[in-house]
Amino acid sequence: MQPFAQLTARGQQRRLRQLALLALDRYDLADPALHFVHHGENTVFRLDTAQRLLAPASPFVPGRYLLRLHGATYNTPPEIASELLWLQALRDDLNLAVPEPLLSRAGPFAIQVAAPGVPEPRTCSILRWMHGARQAQHPQPHHVKKLGRLTALLHAHASQWQPPASFTRRRWDWDGMFGDNAHFGRDTPAVWNQVPAQYRTSFEAVADHLQQAMHDLGETPATFGLIHADLHLWNVLYAAGEARAIDFDDCGWGYWIYDLAVILSRWRNTDLWETMRDTLLRGYAEIRPFPSDQLAYLDTFIAARAVSVT
């Protein structure tokens, strides 16, 4: 059998499809039809089933689910389980429209599955498919205001939720963005060494400014908690007059202002900057006020986001 790493993308997809079918045997779903969606760090399939009974106001598409075969290098099995615990808590505590995880027959949300020709077991999870449409290409201020409300709801929940002792997620602190724990699938010193010389000084200055900003803010309940960490508009759906967050794969411990920086970064150097910033904050303030003294660090976190994902 040809080694998995030497297969084409299509060849890898075929083997992972067999693994997906093995995973489905461990969930209670009625004759699911499997449709390939994406193959990257995670491999994603859409599941269509005959189950159609949902409340009329449900945020989920009846009978449709998302199956994720999680990659082996980004989140560990305990981290994946913790992501799913927060999603379920958001459903249980707020009835918030977020992807709801499906329990396996054995009880856990996430399971480990192995298949011939796939080099290591994969963590698998299933989420309900959300109603909604993306507005990432031509967002209007009212979309941003709704996203501000959603961000505040997530922060308000995270600030009072008590996760179990087993809960573990990555940290979006300085070390998690630029240091030894910045696990973007590559060795951090090697990444820094590959930065072109003309950018190295500027990138290092951003990292230094971020370190000072985090020192100034401290890790207090007023500044730091469990965040989505990837709330750009491709990860937001709109339906029923509200914004709905998807893709919690990056959620972790970080600064509240980092979530705002991710949202606003696309407008920082445009004529819409002040409009979108102020609109986001107005939406946020409908749920809880954002501390004005922390806004002085917004540009630093926007720059840090840009550098860390470059």
CSV table of N, CA and C in Angstrom, one decimal, residues 6 21 30 33 35 37 55 77-78 80 111 117 124 130 152 160 174 179 185 188 201 240 245 247 251 278 301 305-306:
chain,number,residue,atom,x,y,z
A,6,GLN,N,2.5,10.1,0.4
A,6,GLN,CA,2.9,10.2,-1.0
A,6,GLN,C,1.7,10.2,-2.0
A,21,LEU,N,-16.4,6.7,7.3
A,21,LEU,CA,-17.4,5.7,7.3
A,21,LEU,C,-17.3,4.9,8.6
A,30,ALA,N,-29.3,8.3,11.1
A,30,ALA,CA,-30.1,7.5,10.2
A,30,ALA,C,-29.6,7.6,8.7
A,33,ALA,N,-25.7,10.1,4.3
A,33,ALA,CA,-25.0,10.2,3.0
A,33,ALA,C,-23.8,11.2,3.2
A,35,HIS,N,-20.7,13.6,2.0
A,35,HIS,CA,-20.3,14.5,0.9
A,35,HIS,C,-19.1,15.2,1.3
A,37,VAL,N,-16.3,18.0,1.6
A,37,VAL,CA,-16.3,19.4,1.7
A,37,VAL,C,-14.9,20.0,1.5
A,55,ALA,N,-37.4,21.8,16.0
A,55,ALA,CA,-38.3,22.9,16.3
A,55,ALA,C,-38.3,23.9,15.2
A,77,PRO,N,-6.3,15.6,21.2
A,77,PRO,CA,-7.7,15.1,21.5
A,77,PRO,C,-8.3,15.8,22.7
A,78,PRO,N,-7.5,16.0,23.8
A,78,PRO,CA,-8.2,16.8,24.9
A,78,PRO,C,-8.6,18.2,24.6
A,80,ILE,N,-9.6,19.2,21.5
A,80,ILE,CA,-10.8,19.0,20.7
A,80,ILE,C,-12.0,18.8,21.6
A,111,ILE,N,-14.3,11.1,19.2
A,111,ILE,CA,-13.9,9.7,19.3
A,111,ILE,C,-12.6,9.6,18.5
A,117,GLY,N,-4.2,2.3,6.0
A,117,GLY,CA,-3.6,3.3,5.1
A,117,GLY,C,-3.6,4.7,5.6
A,124,CYS,N,-12.3,12.3,15.7
A,124,CYS,CA,-13.5,12.7,14.8
A,124,CYS,C,-14.6,13.3,15.7
A,130,MET,N,-25.4,24.5,10.5
A,130,MET,CA,-26.1,25.8,10.9
A,130,MET,C,-26.8,26.4,9.7
A,152,ALA,N,-19.8,40.0,22.3
A,152,ALA,CA,-20.0,40.3,23.8
A,152,ALA,C,-20.7,39.1,24.5
A,160,GLN,N,-18.1,34.0,33.0
A,160,GLN,CA,-18.7,33.4,34.2
A,160,GLN,C,-18.8,31.9,34.2
A,174,TRP,N,1.6,35.9,24.4
A,174,TRP,CA,2.7,36.2,23.6
A,174,TRP,C,3.4,34.9,23.1
A,179,GLY,N,6.1,32.8,20.4
A,179,GLY,CA,7.1,32.0,21.1
A,179,GLY,C,7.1,30.5,20.8
A,185,GLY,N,1.9,24.5,13.1
A,185,GLY,CA,2.3,23.4,12.2
A,185,GLY,C,3.8,23.5,11.8
A,188,THR,N,8.8,27.3,15.5
A,188,THR,CA,8.8,28.7,15.6
A,188,THR,C,10.1,29.4,15.2
A,201,THR,N,12.8,43.3,10.9
A,201,THR,CA,12.9,44.3,11.9
A,201,THR,C,11.4,44.7,12.3
A,240,ALA,N,-32.0,34.9,10.8
A,240,ALA,CA,-33.0,35.3,11.9
A,240,ALA,C,-32.5,36.6,12.6
A,245,ALA,N,-21.6,32.5,15.1
A,245,ALA,CA,-20.2,32.0,15.0
A,245,ALA,C,-20.1,30.6,14.7
A,247,ASP,N,-16.9,27.5,13.4
A,247,ASP,CA,-15.4,27.2,13.4
A,247,ASP,C,-14.7,27.7,14.7
A,251,CYS,N,-10.4,28.4,19.2
A,251,CYS,CA,-10.8,29.0,20.5
A,251,CYS,C,-9.7,28.6,21.6
A,278,ASP,N,-16.5,51.7,15.4
A,278,ASP,CA,-17.5,52.3,16.3
A,278,ASP,C,-18.8,51.5,16.3
A,301,PHE,N,-2.8,44.7,18.7
A,301,PHE,CA,-3.3,43.4,18.5
A,301,PHE,C,-3.6,43.1,17.0
A,305,ARG,N,-1.9,40.1,15.0
A,305,ARG,CA,-2.6,39.1,14.2
A,305,ARG,C,-2.1,39.0,12.8
A,306,ALA,N,-1.8,40.2,12.1
A,306,ALA,CA,-1.3,40.2,10.8
A,306,ALA,C,0.0,39.5,10.7
